[in-house]
Coordinates of C-alpha atoms in Angstrom, one line a residue:
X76 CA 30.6 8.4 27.1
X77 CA 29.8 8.1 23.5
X78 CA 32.7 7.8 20.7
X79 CA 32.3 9.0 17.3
X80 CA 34.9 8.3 14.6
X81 CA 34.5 10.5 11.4
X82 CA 36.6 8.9 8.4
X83 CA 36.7 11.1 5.1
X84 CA 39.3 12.2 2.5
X85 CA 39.7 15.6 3.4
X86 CA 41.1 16.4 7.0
X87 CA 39.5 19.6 6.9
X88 CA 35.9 17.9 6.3
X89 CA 36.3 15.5 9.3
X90 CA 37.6 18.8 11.5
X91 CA 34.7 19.8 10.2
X92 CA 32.3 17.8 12.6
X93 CA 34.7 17.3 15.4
X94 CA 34.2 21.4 15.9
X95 CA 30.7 20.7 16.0
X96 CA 31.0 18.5 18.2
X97 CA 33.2 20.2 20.5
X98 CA 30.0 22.6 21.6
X99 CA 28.1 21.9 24.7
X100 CA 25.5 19.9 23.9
X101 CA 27.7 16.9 22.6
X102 CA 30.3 17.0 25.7
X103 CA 29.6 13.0 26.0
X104 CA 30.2 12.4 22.5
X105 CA 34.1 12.1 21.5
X106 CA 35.1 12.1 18.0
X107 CA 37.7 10.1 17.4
X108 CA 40.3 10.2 14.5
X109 CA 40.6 7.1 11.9
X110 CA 43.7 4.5 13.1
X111 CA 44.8 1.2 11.6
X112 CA 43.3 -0.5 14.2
X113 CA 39.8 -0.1 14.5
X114 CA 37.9 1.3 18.5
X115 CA 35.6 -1.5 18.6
X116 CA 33.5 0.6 21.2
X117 CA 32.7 3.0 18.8
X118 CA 29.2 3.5 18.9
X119 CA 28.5 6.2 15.7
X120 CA 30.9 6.1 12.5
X121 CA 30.1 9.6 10.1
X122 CA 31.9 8.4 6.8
X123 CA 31.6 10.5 3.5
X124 CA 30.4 8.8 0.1
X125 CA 33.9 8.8 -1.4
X126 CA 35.5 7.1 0.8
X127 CA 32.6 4.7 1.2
X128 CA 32.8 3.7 -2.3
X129 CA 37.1 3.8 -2.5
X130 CA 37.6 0.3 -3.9
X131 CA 34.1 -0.8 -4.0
X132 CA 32.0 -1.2 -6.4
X133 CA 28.9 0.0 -4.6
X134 CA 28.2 1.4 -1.3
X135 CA 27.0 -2.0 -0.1
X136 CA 30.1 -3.6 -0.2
X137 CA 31.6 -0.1 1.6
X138 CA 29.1 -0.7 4.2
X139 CA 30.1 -4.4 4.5
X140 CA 33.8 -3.6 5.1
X141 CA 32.9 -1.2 7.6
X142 CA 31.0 -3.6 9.8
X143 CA 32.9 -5.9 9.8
X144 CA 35.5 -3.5 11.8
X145 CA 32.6 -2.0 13.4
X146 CA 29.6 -4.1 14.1
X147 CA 27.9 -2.1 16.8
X148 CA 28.0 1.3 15.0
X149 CA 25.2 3.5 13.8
X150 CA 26.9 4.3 10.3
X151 CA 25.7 7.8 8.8
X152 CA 26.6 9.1 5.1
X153 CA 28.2 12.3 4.4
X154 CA 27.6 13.6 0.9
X155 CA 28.0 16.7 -1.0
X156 CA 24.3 17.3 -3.1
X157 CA 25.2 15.8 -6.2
X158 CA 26.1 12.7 -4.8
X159 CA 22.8 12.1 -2.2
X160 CA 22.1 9.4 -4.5
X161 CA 25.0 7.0 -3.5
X162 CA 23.5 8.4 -0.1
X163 CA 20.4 7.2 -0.1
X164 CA 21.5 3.6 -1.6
X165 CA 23.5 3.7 1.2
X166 CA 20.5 4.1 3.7
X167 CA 18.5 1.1 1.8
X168 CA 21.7 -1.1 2.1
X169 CA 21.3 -0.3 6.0
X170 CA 23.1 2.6 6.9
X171 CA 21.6 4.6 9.7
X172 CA 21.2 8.0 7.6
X173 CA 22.6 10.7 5.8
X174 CA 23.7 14.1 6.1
X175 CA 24.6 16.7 2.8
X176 CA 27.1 19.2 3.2
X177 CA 28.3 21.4 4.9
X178 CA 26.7 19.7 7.5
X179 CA 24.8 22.1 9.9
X180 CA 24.6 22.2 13.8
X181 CA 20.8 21.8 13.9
X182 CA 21.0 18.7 11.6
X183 CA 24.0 16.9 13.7
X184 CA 22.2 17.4 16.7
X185 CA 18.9 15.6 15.1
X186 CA 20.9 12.6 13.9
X187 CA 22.6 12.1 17.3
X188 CA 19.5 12.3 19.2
X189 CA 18.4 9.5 16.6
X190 CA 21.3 7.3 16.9
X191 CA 20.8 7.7 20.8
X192 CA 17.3 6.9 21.4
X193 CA 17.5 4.3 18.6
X194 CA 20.7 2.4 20.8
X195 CA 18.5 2.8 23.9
X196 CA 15.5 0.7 21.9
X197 CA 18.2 -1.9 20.4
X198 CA 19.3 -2.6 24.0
X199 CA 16.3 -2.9 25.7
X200 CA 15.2 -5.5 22.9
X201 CA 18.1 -7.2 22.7
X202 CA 17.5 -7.5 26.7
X203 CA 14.1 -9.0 26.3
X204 CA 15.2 -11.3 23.6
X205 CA 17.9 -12.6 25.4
X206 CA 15.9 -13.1 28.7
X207 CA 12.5 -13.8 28.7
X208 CA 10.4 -13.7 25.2
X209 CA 9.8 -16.3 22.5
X210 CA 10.6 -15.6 19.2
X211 CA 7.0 -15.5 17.9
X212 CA 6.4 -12.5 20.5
X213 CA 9.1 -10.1 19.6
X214 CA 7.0 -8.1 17.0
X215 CA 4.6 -7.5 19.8
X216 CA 6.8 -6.4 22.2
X217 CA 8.6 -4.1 19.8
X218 CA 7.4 -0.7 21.3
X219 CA 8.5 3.0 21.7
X220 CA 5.8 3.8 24.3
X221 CA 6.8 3.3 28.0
X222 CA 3.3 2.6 29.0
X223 CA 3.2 -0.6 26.9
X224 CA 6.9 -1.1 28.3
X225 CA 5.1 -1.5 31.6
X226 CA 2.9 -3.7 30.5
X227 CA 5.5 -6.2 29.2
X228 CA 7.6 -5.9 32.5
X229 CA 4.2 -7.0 34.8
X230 CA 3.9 -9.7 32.4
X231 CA 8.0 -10.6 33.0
X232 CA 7.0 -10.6 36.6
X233 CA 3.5 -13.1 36.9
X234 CA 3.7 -15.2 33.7
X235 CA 5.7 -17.6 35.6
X236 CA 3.6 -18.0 38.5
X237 CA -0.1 -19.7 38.7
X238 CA -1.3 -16.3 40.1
X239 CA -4.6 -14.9 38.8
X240 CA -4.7 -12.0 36.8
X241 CA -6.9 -9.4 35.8
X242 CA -6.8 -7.4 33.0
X243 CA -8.8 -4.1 32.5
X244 CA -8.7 -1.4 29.4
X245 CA -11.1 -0.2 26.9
X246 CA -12.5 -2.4 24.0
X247 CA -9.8 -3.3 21.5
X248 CA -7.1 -2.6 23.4
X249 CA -5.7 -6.0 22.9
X250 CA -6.5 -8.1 25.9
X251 CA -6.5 -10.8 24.4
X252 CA -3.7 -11.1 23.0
X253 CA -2.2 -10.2 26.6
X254 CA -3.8 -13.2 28.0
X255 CA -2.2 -15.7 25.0
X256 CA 1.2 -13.4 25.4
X257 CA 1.1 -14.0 29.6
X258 CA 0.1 -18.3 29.2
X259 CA 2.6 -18.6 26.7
X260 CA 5.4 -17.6 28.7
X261 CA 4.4 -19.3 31.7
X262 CA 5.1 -23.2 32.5
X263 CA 2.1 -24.0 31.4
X264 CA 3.0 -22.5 28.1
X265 CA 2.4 -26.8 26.4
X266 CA -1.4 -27.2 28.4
X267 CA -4.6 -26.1 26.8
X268 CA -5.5 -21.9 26.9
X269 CA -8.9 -21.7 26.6
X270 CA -10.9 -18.4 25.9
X271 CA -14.2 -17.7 26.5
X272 CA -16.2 -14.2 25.8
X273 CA -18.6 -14.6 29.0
X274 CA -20.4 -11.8 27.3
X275 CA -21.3 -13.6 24.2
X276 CA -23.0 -16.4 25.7
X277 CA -26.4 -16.2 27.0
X278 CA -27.2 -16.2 30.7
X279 CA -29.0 -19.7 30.4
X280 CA -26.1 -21.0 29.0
X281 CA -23.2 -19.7 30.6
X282 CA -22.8 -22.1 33.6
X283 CA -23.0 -25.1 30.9
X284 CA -20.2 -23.6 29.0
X285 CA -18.1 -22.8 31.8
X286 CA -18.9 -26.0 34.0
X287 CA -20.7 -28.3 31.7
X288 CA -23.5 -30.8 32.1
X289 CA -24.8 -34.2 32.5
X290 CA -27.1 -35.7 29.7
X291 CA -30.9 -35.2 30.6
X292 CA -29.8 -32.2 33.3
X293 CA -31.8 -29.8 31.1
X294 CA -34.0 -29.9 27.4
X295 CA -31.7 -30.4 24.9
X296 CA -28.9 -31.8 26.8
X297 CA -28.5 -35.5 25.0
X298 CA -25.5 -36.5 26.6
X299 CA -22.5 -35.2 29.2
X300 CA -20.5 -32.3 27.4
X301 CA -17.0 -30.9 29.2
X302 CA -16.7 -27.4 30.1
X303 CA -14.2 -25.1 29.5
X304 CA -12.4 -25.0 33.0
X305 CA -12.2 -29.5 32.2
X306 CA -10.7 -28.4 28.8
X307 CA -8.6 -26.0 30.5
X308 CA -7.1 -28.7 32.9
X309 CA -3.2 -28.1 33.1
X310 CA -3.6 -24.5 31.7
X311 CA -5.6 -21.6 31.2
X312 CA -8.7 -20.3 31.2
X313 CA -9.5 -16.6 29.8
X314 CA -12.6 -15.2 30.9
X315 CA -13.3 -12.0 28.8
X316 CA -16.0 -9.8 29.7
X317 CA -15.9 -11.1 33.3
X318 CA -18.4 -8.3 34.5
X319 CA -21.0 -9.5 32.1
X320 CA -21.7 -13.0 33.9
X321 CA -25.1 -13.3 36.6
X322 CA -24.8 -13.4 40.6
X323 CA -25.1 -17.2 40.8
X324 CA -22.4 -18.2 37.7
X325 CA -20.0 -15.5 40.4
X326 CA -21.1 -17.6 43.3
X327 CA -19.5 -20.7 41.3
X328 CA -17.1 -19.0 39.9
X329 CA -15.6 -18.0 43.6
X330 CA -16.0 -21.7 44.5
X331 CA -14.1 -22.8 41.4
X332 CA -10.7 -20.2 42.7
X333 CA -11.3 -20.9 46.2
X334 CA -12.1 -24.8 46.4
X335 CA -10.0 -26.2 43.0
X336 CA -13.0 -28.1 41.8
X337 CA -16.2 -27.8 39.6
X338 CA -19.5 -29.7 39.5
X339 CA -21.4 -30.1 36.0
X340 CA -24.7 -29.2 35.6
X341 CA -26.7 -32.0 36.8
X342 CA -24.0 -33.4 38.5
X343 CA -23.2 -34.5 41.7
X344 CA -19.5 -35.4 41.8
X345 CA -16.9 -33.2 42.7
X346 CA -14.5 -32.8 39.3
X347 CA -11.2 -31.4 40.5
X348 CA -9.5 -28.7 38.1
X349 CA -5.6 -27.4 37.6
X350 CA -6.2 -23.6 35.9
X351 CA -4.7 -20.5 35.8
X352 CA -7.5 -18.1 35.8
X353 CA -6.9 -14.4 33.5
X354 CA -9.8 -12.6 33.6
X355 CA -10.7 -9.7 31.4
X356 CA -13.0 -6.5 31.8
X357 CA -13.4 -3.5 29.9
X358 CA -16.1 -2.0 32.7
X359 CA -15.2 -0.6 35.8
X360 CA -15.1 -3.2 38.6
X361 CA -15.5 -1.1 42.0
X362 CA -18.3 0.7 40.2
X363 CA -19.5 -2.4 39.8
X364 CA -19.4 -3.8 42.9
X365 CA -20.7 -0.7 44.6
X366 CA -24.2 -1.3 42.6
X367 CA -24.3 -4.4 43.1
X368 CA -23.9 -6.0 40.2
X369 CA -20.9 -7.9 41.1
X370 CA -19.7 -9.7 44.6
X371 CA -16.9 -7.7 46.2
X372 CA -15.5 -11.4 47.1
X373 CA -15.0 -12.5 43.9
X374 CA -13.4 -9.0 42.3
X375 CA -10.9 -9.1 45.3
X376 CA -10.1 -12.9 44.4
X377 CA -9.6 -11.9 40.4
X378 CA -8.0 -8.3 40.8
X379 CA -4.9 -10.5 42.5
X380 CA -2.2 -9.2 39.6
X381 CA -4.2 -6.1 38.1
X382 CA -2.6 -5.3 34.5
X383 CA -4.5 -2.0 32.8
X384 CA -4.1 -2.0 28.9
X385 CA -3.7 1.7 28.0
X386 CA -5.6 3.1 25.1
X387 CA -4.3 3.8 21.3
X388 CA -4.1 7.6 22.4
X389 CA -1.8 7.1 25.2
X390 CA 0.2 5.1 23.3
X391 CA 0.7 7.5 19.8
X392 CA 4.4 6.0 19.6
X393 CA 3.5 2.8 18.3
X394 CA 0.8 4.0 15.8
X395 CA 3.6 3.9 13.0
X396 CA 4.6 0.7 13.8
X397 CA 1.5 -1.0 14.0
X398 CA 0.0 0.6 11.0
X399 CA 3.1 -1.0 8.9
X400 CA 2.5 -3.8 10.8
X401 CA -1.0 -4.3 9.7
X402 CA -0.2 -3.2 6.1
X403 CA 2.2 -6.1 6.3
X404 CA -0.2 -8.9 7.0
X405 CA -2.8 -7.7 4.6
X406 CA -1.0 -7.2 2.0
X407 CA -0.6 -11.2 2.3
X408 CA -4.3 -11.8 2.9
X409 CA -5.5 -9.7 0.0
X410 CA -2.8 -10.1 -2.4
X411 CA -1.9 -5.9 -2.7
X412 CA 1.3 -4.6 -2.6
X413 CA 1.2 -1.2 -0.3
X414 CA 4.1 -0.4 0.5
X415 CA 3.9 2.9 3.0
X416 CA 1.1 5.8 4.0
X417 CA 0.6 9.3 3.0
X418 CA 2.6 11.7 5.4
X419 CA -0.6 13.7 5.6
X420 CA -2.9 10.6 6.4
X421 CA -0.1 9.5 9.1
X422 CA 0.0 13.0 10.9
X423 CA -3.7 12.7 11.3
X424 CA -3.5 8.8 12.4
X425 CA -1.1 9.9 15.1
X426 CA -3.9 12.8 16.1
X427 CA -6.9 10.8 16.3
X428 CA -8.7 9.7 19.6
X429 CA -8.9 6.2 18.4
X430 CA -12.0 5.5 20.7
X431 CA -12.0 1.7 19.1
X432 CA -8.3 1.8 19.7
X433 CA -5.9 -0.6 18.0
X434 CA -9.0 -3.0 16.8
X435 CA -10.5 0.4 14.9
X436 CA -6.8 0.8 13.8
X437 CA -6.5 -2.4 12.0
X438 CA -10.2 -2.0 10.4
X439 CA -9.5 1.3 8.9
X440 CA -5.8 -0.2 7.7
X441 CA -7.6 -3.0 6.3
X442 CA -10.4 -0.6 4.2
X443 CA -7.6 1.4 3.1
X444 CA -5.7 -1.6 1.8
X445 CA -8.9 -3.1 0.1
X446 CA -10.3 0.3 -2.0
X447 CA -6.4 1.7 -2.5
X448 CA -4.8 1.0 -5.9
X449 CA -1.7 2.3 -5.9
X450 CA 1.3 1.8 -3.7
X451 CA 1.0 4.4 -1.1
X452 CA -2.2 4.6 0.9
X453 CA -3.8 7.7 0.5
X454 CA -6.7 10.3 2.4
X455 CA -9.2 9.1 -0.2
X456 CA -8.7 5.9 0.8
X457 CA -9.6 6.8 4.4
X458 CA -12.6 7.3 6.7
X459 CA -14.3 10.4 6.1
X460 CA -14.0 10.9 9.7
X461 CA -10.6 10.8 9.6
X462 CA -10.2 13.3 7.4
X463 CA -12.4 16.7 6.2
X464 CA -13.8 16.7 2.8
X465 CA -11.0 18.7 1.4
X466 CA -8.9 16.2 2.4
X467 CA -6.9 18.7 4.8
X468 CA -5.8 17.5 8.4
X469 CA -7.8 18.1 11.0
X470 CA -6.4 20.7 13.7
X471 CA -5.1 18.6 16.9
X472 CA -5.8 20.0 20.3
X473 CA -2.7 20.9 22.5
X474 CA -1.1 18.2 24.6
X475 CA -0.5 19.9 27.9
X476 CA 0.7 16.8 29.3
X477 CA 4.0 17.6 27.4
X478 CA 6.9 19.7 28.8
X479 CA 6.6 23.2 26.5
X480 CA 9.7 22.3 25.0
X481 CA 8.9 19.0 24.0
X482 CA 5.1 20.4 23.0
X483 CA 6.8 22.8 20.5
X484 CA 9.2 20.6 18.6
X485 CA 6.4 18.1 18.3
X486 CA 3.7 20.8 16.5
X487 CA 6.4 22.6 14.6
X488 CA 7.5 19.2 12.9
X489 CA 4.5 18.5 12.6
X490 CA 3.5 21.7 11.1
X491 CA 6.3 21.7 9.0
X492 CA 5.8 18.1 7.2
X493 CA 1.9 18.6 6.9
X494 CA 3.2 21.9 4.9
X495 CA 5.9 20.3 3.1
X496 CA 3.0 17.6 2.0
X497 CA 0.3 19.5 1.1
X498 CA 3.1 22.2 -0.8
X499 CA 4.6 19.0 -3.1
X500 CA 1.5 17.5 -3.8
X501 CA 0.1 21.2 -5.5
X502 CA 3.8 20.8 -7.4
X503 CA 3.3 17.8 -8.6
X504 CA 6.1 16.6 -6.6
X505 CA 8.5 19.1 -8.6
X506 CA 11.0 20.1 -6.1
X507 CA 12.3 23.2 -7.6
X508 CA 8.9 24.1 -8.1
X509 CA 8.0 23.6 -4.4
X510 CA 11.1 25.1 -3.6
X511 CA 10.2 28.1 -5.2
X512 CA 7.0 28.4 -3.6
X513 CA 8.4 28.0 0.0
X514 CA 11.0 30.7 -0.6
X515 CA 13.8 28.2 0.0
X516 CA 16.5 26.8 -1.9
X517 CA 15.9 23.5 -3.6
X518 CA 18.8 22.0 -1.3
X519 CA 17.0 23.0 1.9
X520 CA 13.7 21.8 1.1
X521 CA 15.4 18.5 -0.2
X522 CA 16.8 18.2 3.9
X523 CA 13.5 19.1 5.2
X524 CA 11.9 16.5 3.0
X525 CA 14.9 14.4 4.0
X526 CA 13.7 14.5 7.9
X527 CA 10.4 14.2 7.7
X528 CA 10.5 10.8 5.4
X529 CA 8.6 12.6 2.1
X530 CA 9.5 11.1 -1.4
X531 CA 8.8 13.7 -4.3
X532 CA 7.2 10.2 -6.4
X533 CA 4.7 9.6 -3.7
X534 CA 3.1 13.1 -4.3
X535 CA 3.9 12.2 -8.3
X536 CA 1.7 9.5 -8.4
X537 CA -1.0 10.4 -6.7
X538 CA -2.1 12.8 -9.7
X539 CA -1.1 10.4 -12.6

């Protein structure tokens, strides 16, 4: 069961949200009244501005004294309109959010199911911190989509072993970085990992690459060169594009995972090897196998730990993320300063097919970065396919998949912050004017604009 504490200086303000609280929805939640001596297990704290600041000088230094009494809680700010400013510095200094009052049901409800969901992320990081992943890997396993979450627990399960495993999923889905992610939480995590794109290397030359050769076994060969499974020794070996390679490199190949040992081209000599064998394919294997193209003995010896990558579009919950992600790292490799993306550019990013998938991603990031000037990355910065030439979003088919429920909160948000978007940047980003325009008060459309993370100065800038 959840425990809330409200603290404000009016009694009748924190009564206020305990009666909201006291409807059905929010039975597991108990509000709890402010003591002397601090509930450490309580999980959200709703404090209003005034008593935030008290004796402080900002509402940084409130936040600081509060944490230190409660260092798990999700803090939210409550503050009457003209004081959303101290509100919002309170968000940037780390506070969870903010509500205006008087606070309504629909709001409360939104920022619960926030705190929630956001406590249910915390721990399940927190868990994979502790447990099992390296501190370099925590950005990539920093995801919102239970698919991916999947993904990461299979890993959990055969990184530690020598088993082989096989990973499938479309082009630029990230298979690589799988493969580096699985070897370098295994025990062989210190030994050579050694990639090779079996599809990049001509036919003639594959079984040199993979096995190497003897001086003189072949024109051009001037003395003995290593392969990669000798380099690999210890470690291991990442075949990408496994369903590209001929009929007699899979004859070796099933030699090499059955018998432990290699011979060079040319050679004679039987060159034992220690490798942990990841193969990668973004082609359908039993297909196939069923034309022929590939020996059913070999798939069966590689498909031993299957692991499928799913696509970008089954994985919309992370397109945020990554996207900041990416504007992150090239914003150190071109020298720009981007600091965020255009709601209406974002609502069609999470709509897209993304047939290139997270690689496409990061190239149209990357374009965007390079021709934007300004601080916010805007449509005309953007694919035309991304966008129509007016610069409207594209109309998003229905996701049946979805519960109705769930289906209808997603397209009336979303309808709701592509309006709120395209309405400000007509205004000018003029909220009264906006307001005006919408038929609401300038109060309600500053909550709506609140919700759905829209700054009247992005929409100012983008006409200056």
């Amino acid at each position: 069961m959840r425990k809330m504490l409200v603290i404000t200086r009016d009694g009748s303000r924190s009564e206020e949200i305990g009666g909201l609280f006291g409807q059905e929805k929010h039975t597991g939640a108990v509000p709890v009244s402010a003591t002397t001596a601090p509930d450490r297990e309580v999980d959200t704290l709703f404090v209003d501005v005034e008593s935030l600041l008290g004796k402080h000088t900002s509402v940084a230094k409130g936040l600081e004294g509060l944490w230190s009494q409660y260092p798990s809680a999700a803090i939210v700010v409550l503050a009457d309109e003209a004081n959303t400013h101290h509100a919002v510095d309170a968000v940037k200094a780390g506070a969870f959010d903010y509500l205006t009052r008087p606070v309504e049901r629909e709001e409360l409800d939104l920022i619960v199911d926030k705190v929630r969901e956001s406590d249910v992320l915390k721990s399940e990081l927190d868990y994979l911190r502790g447990q099992f992943w390296n501190e370099d890997s925590l950005e990539y396993v920093d995801t919102r989509s239970r698919a991916m979450r999947d993904v990461f627990v299979k890993i959990r399960q055969v990184a530690g072993t020598r088993t082989t495993v096989l990973l499938t999923g479309e082009t630029g889905t990230g298979k690589s970085l799988i493969a580096k992610l699985i070897h370098a939480h295994s025990n062989r995590k210190s030994q050579p990992f050694i990639s090779v794109h079996c599809g990049a290397i001509p036919d003639t030359l594959v079984e040199s690459e993979l096995f190497g050769h003897e001086k003189g076994a072949f024109t051009g060969a001037v003395r003995r060169k290593l392969g990669k499974f000798e380099l690999a020794h210890g470690g291991t070996i990442f075949l990408d594009e496994i369903g590209t390679v001929s009929q007699s490199v899979q004859v070796k190949l099933l030699n090499v995972i059955q018998e432990r040992f290699i011979q060079r081209v040319g050679g004679e000599s039987d060159i034992p090897v220690d490798v942990r064998i990841i193969a990668a394919t973004n082609e359908d294997m039993q297909e196939l196998c069923e034309r022929g193209k590939f020996r059913r003995d070999l798939f069966y010896r590689l498909n031993v730990f299957p692991i499928r990558i799913p696509p970008l579009r089954e994985r919309r919950e992370d397109i945020p993320r990554l996207s900041e992600a990416f504007i992150q790292q090239f914003n150190g490799l071109l020298n720009t300063e981007v600091k965020g993306i255009h709601p209406q550019v974002l609502d069609r990013l999470l709509e897209y097919e993304w047939p290139g998938n997270v690689r496409e991603l990061e190239n149209v990031i990357e374009r965007a970065c390079i021709l934007e000037t300004g601080e916010v990355l805007l449509p005309e910065s953007f694919p035309p396919d991304l966008l129509d030439t007016q610069g409207e979003v594209v109309t998003s088919p229905v996701r049946t998949s979805l519960p109705l429920k769930e289906a209808r909160r997603i397209t009336v948000d979303r309808f709701e912050r592509q309006y709120l978007s395209s309405l400000l940047e007509q205004c000018n980003g003029v909220v009264k004017d906006a307001a005006g325009r919408a038929g609401v008060t300038t109060r309600q459309l500053s909550k709506l604009m609140g919700r759905h993370g829209l700054d009247k100065m992005d929409f100012r800038k983008r006409n200056q």
